[in-house]
Coordinates of C-alpha atoms and ligand atoms in Angstrom, one line a residue:
M166 CA 95.2 169.6 113.4
C167 CA 97.5 167.0 114.8
G168 CA 96.2 163.5 115.7
I169 CA 97.3 161.0 118.3
V170 CA 96.7 157.3 118.5
G171 CA 98.1 154.7 120.9
Y172 CA 97.6 151.0 121.5
I173 CA 98.6 148.4 124.2
G174 CA 97.2 144.9 124.2
K175 CA 97.1 141.4 122.7
E176 CA 97.2 142.3 119.1
K177 CA 100.1 143.6 117.0
S178 CA 99.9 147.4 117.4
L179 CA 101.1 148.4 113.9
P180 CA 97.8 147.8 111.9
I181 CA 95.8 149.3 114.7
L182 CA 97.9 152.4 114.8
I183 CA 97.7 152.8 111.0
S184 CA 94.0 152.4 110.9
G185 CA 93.6 154.9 113.7
L186 CA 95.9 157.4 111.9
K187 CA 93.8 156.9 108.7
A188 CA 90.6 157.6 110.7
L189 CA 92.2 160.9 111.8
E190 CA 93.3 161.9 108.3
Y191 CA 90.2 164.1 107.9
R192 CA 91.6 166.4 110.6
G193 CA 94.2 167.7 108.2
Y194 CA 98.0 167.0 108.5
D195 CA 101.3 167.1 106.7
S196 CA 103.4 164.3 108.0
A197 CA 103.0 161.1 110.1
G198 CA 105.0 158.8 112.3
I199 CA 104.8 155.9 114.7
A200 CA 106.9 154.4 117.5
I201 CA 106.5 150.7 118.4
F202 CA 108.0 148.7 121.2
S203 CA 109.4 145.8 119.2
N204 CA 111.9 143.1 120.1
D205 CA 113.0 144.8 123.3
K206 CA 113.5 148.2 121.8
I207 CA 111.4 151.1 120.4
E208 CA 111.4 151.4 116.6
I209 CA 110.4 154.7 115.1
K210 CA 109.3 155.5 111.5
K211 CA 108.2 158.8 110.0
S212 CA 107.3 160.2 106.7
V213 CA 106.2 163.5 105.1
G214 CA 102.8 163.5 103.5
Q215 CA 99.9 161.0 103.8
V216 CA 99.7 158.0 106.0
K217 CA 99.8 155.8 102.9
I218 CA 103.4 157.0 102.3
L219 CA 104.2 156.0 105.9
E220 CA 102.6 152.6 105.1
K221 CA 104.9 152.2 102.1
V222 CA 107.9 153.0 104.3
L223 CA 106.7 150.4 106.8
K224 CA 106.1 147.7 104.3
D225 CA 109.7 146.6 104.4
D226 CA 109.6 146.3 108.2
I227 CA 108.4 142.9 109.1
D228 CA 110.1 143.3 112.4
L229 CA 107.6 145.7 113.8
V230 CA 105.6 143.1 115.7
G231 CA 105.2 144.8 119.1
H232 CA 102.0 145.1 121.1
L233 CA 102.6 148.6 122.4
G234 CA 102.9 151.7 120.2
I235 CA 102.0 155.3 119.5
G236 CA 101.3 157.2 116.3
H237 CA 100.8 160.8 115.1
T238 CA 99.7 162.9 112.3
R239 CA 101.3 166.3 112.4
W240 CA 99.9 169.7 111.3
A241 CA 103.0 171.9 111.4
T242 CA 103.1 174.7 113.9
H243 CA 106.8 174.9 115.0
G244 CA 109.1 174.0 112.1
I245 CA 108.3 173.1 108.5
P246 CA 106.7 169.8 107.5
N247 CA 109.6 167.4 107.1
E248 CA 110.7 164.1 108.5
K249 CA 112.9 165.4 111.3
N250 CA 110.0 167.6 112.6
A251 CA 107.4 164.7 112.3
H252 CA 106.5 163.0 115.6
P253 CA 107.4 160.9 117.6
H254 CA 110.3 162.7 119.2
N255 CA 112.8 161.2 121.6
D256 CA 115.5 162.0 124.1
C257 CA 119.2 161.7 123.6
A258 CA 119.4 158.1 124.9
K259 CA 116.4 157.0 122.6
R260 CA 114.6 155.8 125.7
I261 CA 111.5 158.0 125.8
F262 CA 109.2 158.6 122.8
V263 CA 106.5 161.3 122.7
V264 CA 103.8 162.4 120.4
H265 CA 102.1 165.7 121.1
N266 CA 99.1 167.8 120.1
G267 CA 99.0 171.4 121.2
I268 CA 101.7 174.0 121.7
I269 CA 104.4 174.3 124.4
E270 CA 104.6 178.1 124.9
N271 CA 107.9 178.2 126.9
Y272 CA 109.8 175.7 124.8
K273 CA 112.5 178.1 123.8
E274 CA 113.7 178.8 127.3
I275 CA 113.5 175.1 128.2
K276 CA 115.4 174.1 125.0
E277 CA 118.1 176.6 125.8
Y278 CA 118.4 175.2 129.4
L279 CA 118.5 171.7 128.1
Q280 CA 121.1 172.5 125.4
N281 CA 123.3 174.1 128.1
H282 CA 123.0 170.8 130.0
G283 CA 124.3 168.8 127.1
H284 CA 121.1 167.7 125.4
N285 CA 121.2 167.4 121.6
F286 CA 118.1 168.4 119.6
L287 CA 117.3 167.1 116.2
S288 CA 114.1 169.0 115.3
D289 CA 112.7 172.5 115.3
T290 CA 109.6 171.5 117.2
D291 CA 108.4 172.6 120.6
T292 CA 107.5 168.9 121.4
E293 CA 111.1 167.7 121.4
V294 CA 111.8 169.4 124.8
V295 CA 109.5 166.9 126.5
P296 CA 111.4 163.7 126.1
H297 CA 114.6 165.5 126.9
L298 CA 113.1 167.1 130.0
I299 CA 111.9 163.7 131.3
E300 CA 115.4 162.3 130.6
D301 CA 116.9 165.2 132.5
F302 CA 114.7 164.7 135.5
L303 CA 115.4 160.9 135.4
K304 CA 119.1 161.7 136.0
D305 CA 118.2 162.6 139.6
K306 CA 117.2 158.9 140.0
K307 CA 113.5 159.8 139.9
D308 CA 111.0 157.2 138.9
F309 CA 109.4 157.7 135.4
H310 CA 106.1 159.0 136.9
T311 CA 107.8 161.6 139.1
A312 CA 110.0 162.7 136.2
L313 CA 106.9 163.1 134.0
L314 CA 105.2 165.1 136.8
D315 CA 108.2 167.4 137.1
T316 CA 108.2 167.9 133.4
L317 CA 104.5 168.9 133.3
K318 CA 105.1 171.4 136.1
M319 CA 107.8 173.1 134.0
I320 CA 106.0 173.4 130.7
K321 CA 103.4 176.0 129.8
G322 CA 100.8 175.7 127.1
A323 CA 98.3 173.2 125.8
Y324 CA 99.0 169.6 125.3
A325 CA 97.9 166.0 124.8
F326 CA 100.8 163.6 125.0
A327 CA 101.2 159.9 124.4
I328 CA 104.5 158.6 125.7
I329 CA 106.3 155.3 125.8
D330 CA 109.4 154.3 127.7
S331 CA 111.8 151.7 126.4
K332 CA 112.5 150.6 130.0
N333 CA 108.8 149.6 130.4
S334 CA 107.2 147.5 127.7
D335 CA 103.9 147.3 129.7
T336 CA 102.8 150.9 129.9
L337 CA 101.4 153.6 127.6
Y338 CA 101.3 157.0 129.3
A339 CA 98.7 159.6 128.4
V340 CA 98.6 163.2 129.7
K341 CA 96.4 166.2 128.8
L342 CA 95.8 169.9 129.3
S343 CA 93.4 171.8 127.1
S344 CA 93.8 169.4 124.2
P345 CA 91.6 166.4 123.9
L346 CA 92.6 162.8 124.6
V347 CA 90.3 159.8 124.9
I348 CA 91.1 156.3 126.1
G349 CA 89.3 153.4 124.4
V350 CA 88.6 150.6 126.9
G351 CA 88.9 147.1 125.5
K352 CA 89.2 143.6 126.8
H353 CA 92.9 142.7 127.4
E354 CA 93.7 145.8 125.3
N355 CA 93.3 149.5 125.5
F356 CA 93.4 152.3 123.0
L357 CA 94.3 156.0 123.0
A358 CA 93.2 158.7 120.5
S359 CA 92.9 162.4 120.3
D360 CA 89.5 162.0 118.7
P361 CA 86.9 159.3 119.3
S362 CA 86.5 158.7 115.6
A363 CA 89.8 156.9 115.6
L364 CA 88.3 154.4 118.0
V365 CA 85.2 153.6 115.9
G366 CA 85.1 149.9 115.2
K367 CA 87.6 149.1 118.0
T368 CA 85.6 149.8 121.1
K369 CA 82.5 151.7 122.2
N370 CA 83.6 152.3 125.7
V371 CA 85.7 155.4 126.3
I372 CA 87.1 157.5 129.0
Y373 CA 87.7 161.2 128.3
L374 CA 90.9 162.3 130.1
K375 CA 90.4 165.5 132.0
D376 CA 92.9 168.4 132.2
G377 CA 95.8 167.7 134.5
E378 CA 95.2 163.9 134.5
I379 CA 97.9 161.3 133.8
A380 CA 96.9 157.9 132.7
E381 CA 99.1 154.8 133.0
I382 CA 97.6 152.3 130.7
T383 CA 98.5 148.7 130.6
K384 CA 96.6 146.0 128.6
D385 CA 94.4 145.1 131.6
N386 CA 94.4 148.3 133.6
I387 CA 93.9 152.1 133.4
N388 CA 95.3 154.0 136.3
I389 CA 94.4 157.7 136.3
T390 CA 95.8 160.2 138.7
N391 CA 96.1 164.0 139.0
L392 CA 99.3 166.1 139.3
E393 CA 99.2 165.5 143.1
K394 CA 99.4 161.7 142.4
Q395 CA 95.9 161.2 143.8
K396 CA 93.5 158.8 142.0
T397 CA 90.8 160.6 140.1
H398 CA 87.2 159.5 139.3
S399 CA 86.7 158.6 135.6
E400 CA 83.5 157.6 134.0
I401 CA 83.2 155.2 131.1
V402 CA 81.1 156.8 128.4
R403 CA 79.4 154.8 125.6
L404 CA 80.1 155.9 122.1
E405 CA 77.0 155.6 119.8
W406 CA 78.9 155.9 116.6
D407 CA 79.2 152.8 114.4
L408 CA 81.7 151.8 111.7
E409 CA 79.3 152.3 108.9
Q410 CA 78.8 155.9 109.9
A411 CA 82.5 156.5 109.9
Q412 CA 83.0 155.0 106.4
K413 CA 82.3 156.4 103.0
G414 CA 80.2 153.5 101.8
N415 CA 79.3 154.0 98.1
Y416 CA 79.9 157.7 98.1
P417 CA 83.0 159.2 96.5
H418 CA 83.5 161.6 99.4
F419 CA 82.4 161.9 103.1
M420 CA 81.1 165.4 102.3
L421 CA 78.5 164.0 99.8
K422 CA 77.6 161.1 102.1
E423 CA 77.1 163.5 105.0
I424 CA 74.9 165.9 102.9
F425 CA 72.8 162.9 101.8
E426 CA 72.4 161.9 105.5
G427 CA 70.3 165.1 106.0
P428 CA 66.9 163.5 106.3
E429 CA 68.2 160.9 108.8
I430 CA 70.0 163.6 110.7
V431 CA 66.8 165.5 111.2
L432 CA 65.0 162.4 112.4
S433 CA 67.7 161.5 114.9
A434 CA 67.9 165.0 116.3
L435 CA 64.1 165.0 116.8
R436 CA 63.8 161.4 118.1
G437 CA 62.1 161.2 121.5
R438 CA 62.1 165.0 121.8
L439 CA 59.0 166.0 119.9
K440 CA 55.5 165.4 121.0
G441 CA 53.9 166.8 117.8
K442 CA 50.3 166.2 118.7
E443 CA 50.8 167.6 122.2
N444 CA 52.7 170.6 120.9
F445 CA 55.4 169.7 123.4
V446 CA 59.2 169.6 123.3
K447 CA 61.0 167.5 125.8
L448 CA 64.8 167.8 126.2
G449 CA 66.1 165.4 128.8
G450 CA 69.5 167.1 128.8
L451 CA 68.1 170.4 130.0
E452 CA 65.8 168.9 132.7
Q453 CA 68.4 169.3 135.5
V454 CA 68.5 173.1 134.9
A455 CA 64.9 173.5 134.0
E456 CA 64.0 175.7 137.0
K457 CA 67.0 178.0 136.4
L458 CA 66.2 178.2 132.7
K459 CA 62.8 179.7 133.6
E460 CA 64.6 182.8 134.8
T461 CA 66.4 183.3 131.5
K462 CA 66.4 187.0 130.5
R463 CA 69.1 186.9 127.8
L464 CA 70.9 184.4 125.7
I465 CA 74.5 184.6 124.5
I466 CA 75.5 182.1 121.8
L467 CA 79.2 181.3 121.5
A468 CA 80.6 179.4 118.5
C469 CA 83.0 179.4 115.5
G470 CA 82.6 179.0 111.8
T471 CA 79.6 177.0 110.6
S472 CA 78.4 176.5 114.2
Y473 CA 78.5 180.3 114.5
Y474 CA 76.3 180.7 111.5
A475 CA 73.9 178.1 113.0
G476 CA 73.9 180.4 116.1
L477 CA 72.9 183.4 113.9
V478 CA 69.8 181.4 112.8
G479 CA 69.3 180.6 116.5
E480 CA 69.2 184.3 117.3
Y481 CA 66.2 184.7 115.1
L482 CA 64.6 181.5 116.4
F483 CA 65.0 182.4 120.1
E484 CA 63.7 186.0 119.7
E485 CA 60.7 184.9 117.5
I486 CA 59.7 181.7 119.3
A487 CA 61.0 182.1 122.9
K488 CA 60.9 185.9 123.0
I489 CA 64.3 186.0 124.7
P490 CA 66.8 188.7 123.6
T491 CA 69.7 186.8 122.1
E492 CA 73.1 187.7 120.7
V493 CA 75.7 185.6 119.0
H494 CA 79.4 186.0 119.4
F495 CA 82.4 184.6 117.6
A496 CA 83.9 182.6 120.5
S497 CA 87.3 183.9 119.6
E498 CA 86.2 187.5 120.2
F499 CA 84.1 186.9 123.3
R500 CA 87.1 187.0 125.6
Y501 CA 87.7 190.6 124.7
R502 CA 84.3 191.7 125.7
E503 CA 84.0 193.5 129.0
E504 CA 80.3 193.8 129.2
P505 CA 78.5 193.4 132.6
F506 CA 76.5 190.2 132.7
E507 CA 73.1 190.6 134.4
K508 CA 71.5 187.8 136.4
G509 CA 69.5 185.5 134.1
T510 CA 72.0 185.5 131.2
V511 CA 72.5 182.0 129.8
A512 CA 75.5 181.1 127.5
I513 CA 75.0 178.5 124.8
A514 CA 78.0 176.9 123.1
I515 CA 77.5 175.3 119.8
S516 CA 80.2 172.9 118.6
Q517 CA 80.2 169.8 116.4
S518 CA 83.5 168.5 117.7
G519 CA 83.0 169.7 121.3
E520 CA 86.7 170.5 121.3
T521 CA 87.1 173.8 119.6
A522 CA 89.6 175.7 121.7
D523 CA 88.0 179.2 121.2
T524 CA 84.5 178.0 122.1
L525 CA 85.9 176.2 125.1
A526 CA 87.7 179.3 126.3
A527 CA 84.5 181.4 125.8
I528 CA 82.5 179.0 127.8
R529 CA 85.1 179.1 130.6
K530 CA 84.9 182.9 130.6
A531 CA 81.1 182.6 130.8
K532 CA 81.5 180.3 133.8
E533 CA 83.9 182.7 135.5
H534 CA 81.1 185.3 135.3
E535 CA 78.8 182.7 136.9
L536 CA 76.5 182.3 133.9
L537 CA 74.6 179.2 133.4
T538 CA 76.2 177.4 130.4
L539 CA 74.5 175.1 127.9
G540 CA 76.1 173.0 125.1
I541 CA 74.7 172.0 121.7
V542 CA 77.4 169.4 120.9
N543 CA 77.6 166.5 118.5
T544 CA 80.5 164.6 120.1
V545 CA 79.3 162.7 123.2
G546 CA 81.5 163.2 126.2
S547 CA 83.7 165.9 124.5
T548 CA 85.2 168.7 126.6
I549 CA 82.6 171.3 125.8
A550 CA 79.8 168.7 126.5
R551 CA 81.4 168.0 129.9
E552 CA 82.3 171.5 130.9
T553 CA 78.8 173.0 130.2
D554 CA 76.2 172.8 133.0
A555 CA 73.7 171.0 130.8
G556 CA 73.1 170.4 127.1
V557 CA 71.5 168.7 124.1
Y558 CA 73.4 166.3 121.9
N559 CA 72.9 166.4 118.1
H560 CA 73.1 162.7 117.6
A561 CA 74.3 163.3 114.1
G562 CA 77.1 160.6 114.2
P563 CA 80.7 161.3 113.3
E564 CA 81.2 164.1 110.8
V565 CA 84.3 163.3 108.8
G566 CA 84.3 165.7 105.9
V567 CA 86.2 168.8 107.1
A568 CA 83.5 171.1 105.7
S569 CA 80.6 170.9 108.2
T570 CA 77.3 170.0 106.5
K571 CA 75.1 167.5 108.5
A572 CA 76.2 169.1 111.8
F573 CA 74.8 172.4 110.6
I574 CA 71.4 170.8 109.8
S575 CA 71.3 169.1 113.2
Q576 CA 72.3 172.3 115.0
L577 CA 69.4 174.1 113.4
I578 CA 67.0 171.4 114.5
I579 CA 68.3 171.5 118.1
L580 CA 68.1 175.3 118.2
T581 CA 64.5 175.2 117.1
L582 CA 63.7 172.6 119.8
V583 CA 65.5 174.6 122.5
A584 CA 63.6 177.8 121.3
V585 CA 60.3 176.0 121.8
Y586 CA 61.4 174.4 125.0
L587 CA 62.4 177.9 126.4
S588 CA 59.2 179.5 125.2
K589 CA 56.3 180.0 127.6
S590 CA 54.1 178.4 124.9
N591 CA 55.8 174.9 125.1
G592 CA 52.8 172.6 125.1
H593 CA 50.4 175.2 123.7
S594 CA 48.6 174.9 120.4
K595 CA 50.5 178.0 119.3
N596 CA 53.5 175.9 118.3
H597 CA 51.4 173.3 116.5
A598 CA 52.1 174.4 113.0
L599 CA 55.9 174.7 113.7
L600 CA 56.2 171.3 115.3
Q601 CA 54.0 169.6 112.6
E602 CA 56.2 171.2 109.9
L603 CA 59.4 170.1 111.6
E604 CA 58.3 166.5 111.2
K605 CA 57.8 167.1 107.4
I606 CA 61.4 168.5 107.0
P607 CA 63.1 165.1 106.3
K608 CA 60.9 164.4 103.3
K609 CA 61.4 167.9 102.0
I610 CA 65.2 167.6 102.2
K611 CA 64.9 164.3 100.4
T612 CA 63.2 165.9 97.4
I613 CA 66.1 168.4 97.2
L614 CA 68.7 165.6 97.3
D615 CA 66.8 163.6 94.6
R616 CA 67.5 166.5 92.3
S617 CA 71.2 166.9 93.0
S618 CA 72.0 166.4 89.3
E619 CA 70.5 169.9 88.6
L620 CA 73.1 171.4 91.0
E621 CA 75.8 169.4 89.4
K622 CA 75.0 171.0 86.1
L623 CA 74.9 174.5 87.6
A624 CA 78.3 173.7 89.2
E625 CA 79.7 172.9 85.7
K626 CA 78.4 176.3 84.5
Y627 CA 79.8 178.4 87.4
K628 CA 83.0 176.4 88.3
N629 CA 85.4 178.8 86.6
C630 CA 84.2 181.9 88.3
D631 CA 86.7 183.8 90.4
N632 CA 84.1 185.4 92.7
F633 CA 80.6 184.8 94.1
L634 CA 78.3 186.9 96.2
F635 CA 75.7 185.2 98.4
L636 CA 72.6 187.1 99.5
G637 CA 69.8 186.4 101.9
R638 CA 67.6 188.2 104.4
R639 CA 66.3 187.4 107.9
Y640 CA 66.5 183.6 108.5
N641 CA 68.4 183.2 105.2
Y642 CA 71.0 185.8 105.9
P643 CA 73.1 183.3 108.0
V644 CA 72.5 180.8 105.2
A645 CA 74.1 183.3 102.7
L646 CA 77.1 183.4 105.0
E647 CA 77.3 179.6 105.3
G648 CA 76.8 179.2 101.5
A649 CA 79.8 181.5 100.9
L650 CA 81.9 179.7 103.5
K651 CA 81.2 176.3 102.0
L652 CA 82.1 177.5 98.5
K653 CA 85.3 179.2 99.5
E654 CA 86.6 176.4 101.8
I655 CA 86.3 173.6 99.3
S656 CA 86.6 175.2 95.9
Y657 CA 88.9 178.1 96.8
I658 CA 86.6 180.5 94.9
H659 CA 86.5 183.9 96.6
A660 CA 82.9 184.2 98.0
E661 CA 81.2 186.6 100.3
G662 CA 78.0 186.3 102.1
Y663 CA 75.9 189.4 102.9
G664 CA 72.5 190.4 104.3
A665 CA 70.8 191.5 101.1
G666 CA 70.0 194.9 102.7
E667 CA 73.7 195.6 103.0
M668 CA 74.3 195.2 99.3
K669 CA 73.7 198.8 98.4
H670 CA 76.2 199.9 101.2
G671 CA 79.2 198.5 99.4
P672 CA 79.1 195.1 97.7
I673 CA 77.0 196.3 94.7
A674 CA 80.2 198.0 93.4
M675 CA 81.5 194.6 92.6
I676 CA 78.5 193.4 90.5
S677 CA 79.3 192.9 86.8
E678 CA 78.6 190.2 84.2
N679 CA 81.6 188.2 85.6
F680 CA 80.5 188.4 89.2
P681 CA 77.5 186.0 89.9
T682 CA 75.2 186.2 92.9
A683 CA 73.6 183.3 94.7
A684 CA 70.3 184.7 96.0
I685 CA 68.3 182.8 98.7
V686 CA 64.9 184.0 97.9
P687 CA 62.1 181.7 99.1
Q688 CA 58.6 183.1 99.2
N689 CA 58.4 184.6 102.7
S690 CA 57.9 187.9 104.6
V691 CA 61.1 189.4 103.0
S692 CA 60.8 188.2 99.4
E693 CA 59.5 191.5 98.1
K694 CA 62.7 193.2 99.4
M695 CA 64.9 190.4 98.0
F696 CA 63.2 190.9 94.6
S697 CA 64.1 194.6 94.7
N698 CA 67.8 193.7 95.4
L699 CA 67.7 191.2 92.5
E700 CA 66.3 193.8 90.1
E701 CA 69.3 196.0 91.1
I702 CA 71.7 193.2 90.3
K703 CA 70.0 192.4 87.0
A704 CA 70.2 196.1 86.0
R705 CA 74.0 195.8 86.4
K706 CA 74.2 192.6 84.3
G707 CA 75.1 190.5 87.3
P708 CA 74.2 186.8 86.7
I709 CA 71.8 185.4 89.3
F710 CA 71.5 181.9 90.6
A711 CA 68.4 181.8 92.8
I712 CA 67.2 179.3 95.5
A713 CA 63.4 179.9 95.3
T714 CA 60.1 178.3 96.3
E715 CA 58.5 175.8 93.9
G716 CA 55.8 177.5 91.8
D717 CA 57.3 181.0 92.2
K718 CA 56.7 182.6 88.7
R719 CA 58.2 186.0 89.4
I720 CA 61.7 184.7 89.9
V721 CA 61.8 183.2 86.4
S722 CA 62.1 186.6 84.7
L723 CA 64.8 187.7 87.2
A724 CA 67.2 184.8 87.6
N725 CA 69.5 183.2 85.1
D726 CA 69.4 179.9 87.0
I727 CA 66.9 178.7 89.6
F728 CA 66.9 175.8 92.0
F729 CA 63.4 175.3 93.4
I730 CA 62.8 174.0 97.0
P731 CA 59.6 172.9 98.6
K732 CA 57.6 175.5 100.6
T733 CA 58.0 175.5 104.4
I734 CA 57.5 178.0 107.2
E735 CA 60.0 180.8 107.5
P736 CA 61.8 179.8 110.7
L737 CA 62.5 176.4 109.1
E738 CA 63.6 177.6 105.7
P739 CA 67.4 177.4 106.5
L740 CA 67.0 173.6 106.8
L741 CA 66.0 173.5 103.1
T742 CA 67.8 176.5 101.6
V743 CA 71.3 175.4 102.9
V744 CA 71.1 172.0 101.3
P745 CA 71.4 173.1 97.6
L746 CA 74.2 175.5 98.6
Q747 CA 76.1 172.6 100.3
L748 CA 75.6 170.5 97.2
F749 CA 76.6 173.3 94.8
A750 CA 79.8 173.9 96.8
Y751 CA 80.5 170.2 96.7
Y752 CA 80.1 169.9 93.0
V753 CA 82.1 173.1 92.2
G754 CA 84.9 171.8 94.5
T755 CA 85.1 168.4 92.9
K756 CA 84.8 169.7 89.4
R757 CA 87.7 172.0 90.0
G758 CA 89.7 168.8 91.0
F759 CA 90.1 169.4 94.7
D760 CA 89.9 166.9 97.6
V761 CA 86.8 168.3 99.2
D762 CA 87.1 166.1 102.3
K763 CA 90.5 167.6 103.1
P764 CA 90.6 171.2 102.0
R765 CA 94.0 172.8 102.0
N766 CA 95.1 174.4 105.3
L767 CA 92.0 173.4 107.1
A768 CA 91.6 171.2 110.1
K769 CA 88.4 169.5 111.3
S770 CA 88.8 170.1 115.0
V771 CA 90.5 173.4 115.8
T772 CA 92.1 172.6 119.2
V773 CA 94.5 175.6 119.2
E774 CA 93.3 179.2 119.7
Ligands
LIG146 C1 83.3 174.9 108.3 C2 83.7 174.3 109.5 C3 84.2 175.1 110.6 C4 83.7 174.7 112.0 C5 84.3 175.4 113.1 C6 83.7 175.1 114.5 O1 82.8 174.0 107.3 O2 83.6 173.1 109.6 O3 84.0 176.5 110.4 O4 82.3 174.9 111.9 O5 85.7 175.2 113.1 O6 83.9 173.8 114.7 P1 83.0 173.0 115.9 O7 81.6 173.1 115.4 O8 83.6 171.7 116.0 O9 83.2 173.8 117.1

């Protein structure tokens, strides 16, 4: 998805904008551009492809010395990826420069109106109408702020804009509706970004702009008003992310680094929340709604992609541990449901970024129905974190690899904690074994990571397959779905995840010696049934790669390849079984020669529906 950066302050803006754009590269994009106020005029540079190509274009430009600028990485929606469609876009007089995330739905009518009024358009984008509209309103001798307000009243859709005006070298304008924008607060300098990861290493103090707010940012001041020109209240939030977390360190890819952060991720999700000896889970983020939560009769989990699969594990956890009926919905489908919501229904949104448009829309629908809403979110202060009534942060640090890995692990931990917290047995000895085992998970993940070379060898063996089936049951059914998603998104191998019981109802038709199955078959309450499924696959000559429990002898005669994991209790198995599948996908993707941190067509934070 597109990325926005902006800077105003004492430093030269160009290197700050470039490093911000590089930090946003992981979101996926196809072209980049900047506009800088330099020597009394605004200079603009764009290029197709990566930010390093833009850097090359800029190398010859020693004149770009200004202290105010905006930058953008574009992920094409309206118009193909080329230089003319790359942002920033400007008006006819080259006075107003705009970068935009989101979609302007009524741009065609506006463009037609403006063209009939003499405006000349250079691109195929929806964005370009914005500088021209402001220019048009300015003709009526309005001040810039009023012209901007009139523009916002006319456009429909979702947007985050950063705007600069060549008649005002002191101000960076920022506006948002349904698309995230965050202001980094500095000393004699301020920053702007669509994603807080672009601010890491620059400032830890941020203000998340709210829908319908307009910020006029100078180097020493941030003035935020609403569409009625009234001042709004904005809170400064402290980002806990540090530079080291946002850099690759000695790892070749963020994805590998983030998988290897697993043990630390579990510890930081548990920190201060688990009183193992007292069998007690304490979740500060839920305290304010603790009384209401006691009346919970039903849980609805809303999420997308990997977060949705974590939610599916959550369904088993909530029903087994908290004894609360739970259902999980794709956030994108939830809006079409017309079910009556009884009193006592609680909606839980799970989102790493906290900005996924579908999940946000689903939570808004839940609120319309007056449900209590909770968030399990990694990004502090993000829109979903703010719009839910209460929530629990993952504290997993920035996840940069587009394929979600460490966030999934931390989501599983938080879901387990919330399940115990909601159970009537929080504080009872009944949860002793579970909580004690939770504390052992980091070491167990570490033993898996220490044997990553085994998975690298398996990846070499399977890297040329065209298809892969992933099977699991009960807690490991969502892991099968997640294993398949990981493999397909970074290696482009067609992979399907199934509940093993469903195999005989269709997928078994595909099994042959060229169609391998990854079977998640730890020793647990469903392993007998899993073994029967594997016999059926073996009888049809299907190769089997099994994730099994250390010491399991039976699997040896069934599977062609086995990766052993340490024993744990069934509700916590996904925390271990998913790790080899993440590593397997990573190695297959890299061995096939792909950039696994930036898979084709994918974006890290999906801020359009
Ligand atoms: C897959 C992946 C996506 C995200 C999904 C939801 O590896 O990363 O499927 O899980 O787009 O994103 P969040 O969790 O940010 O709402």
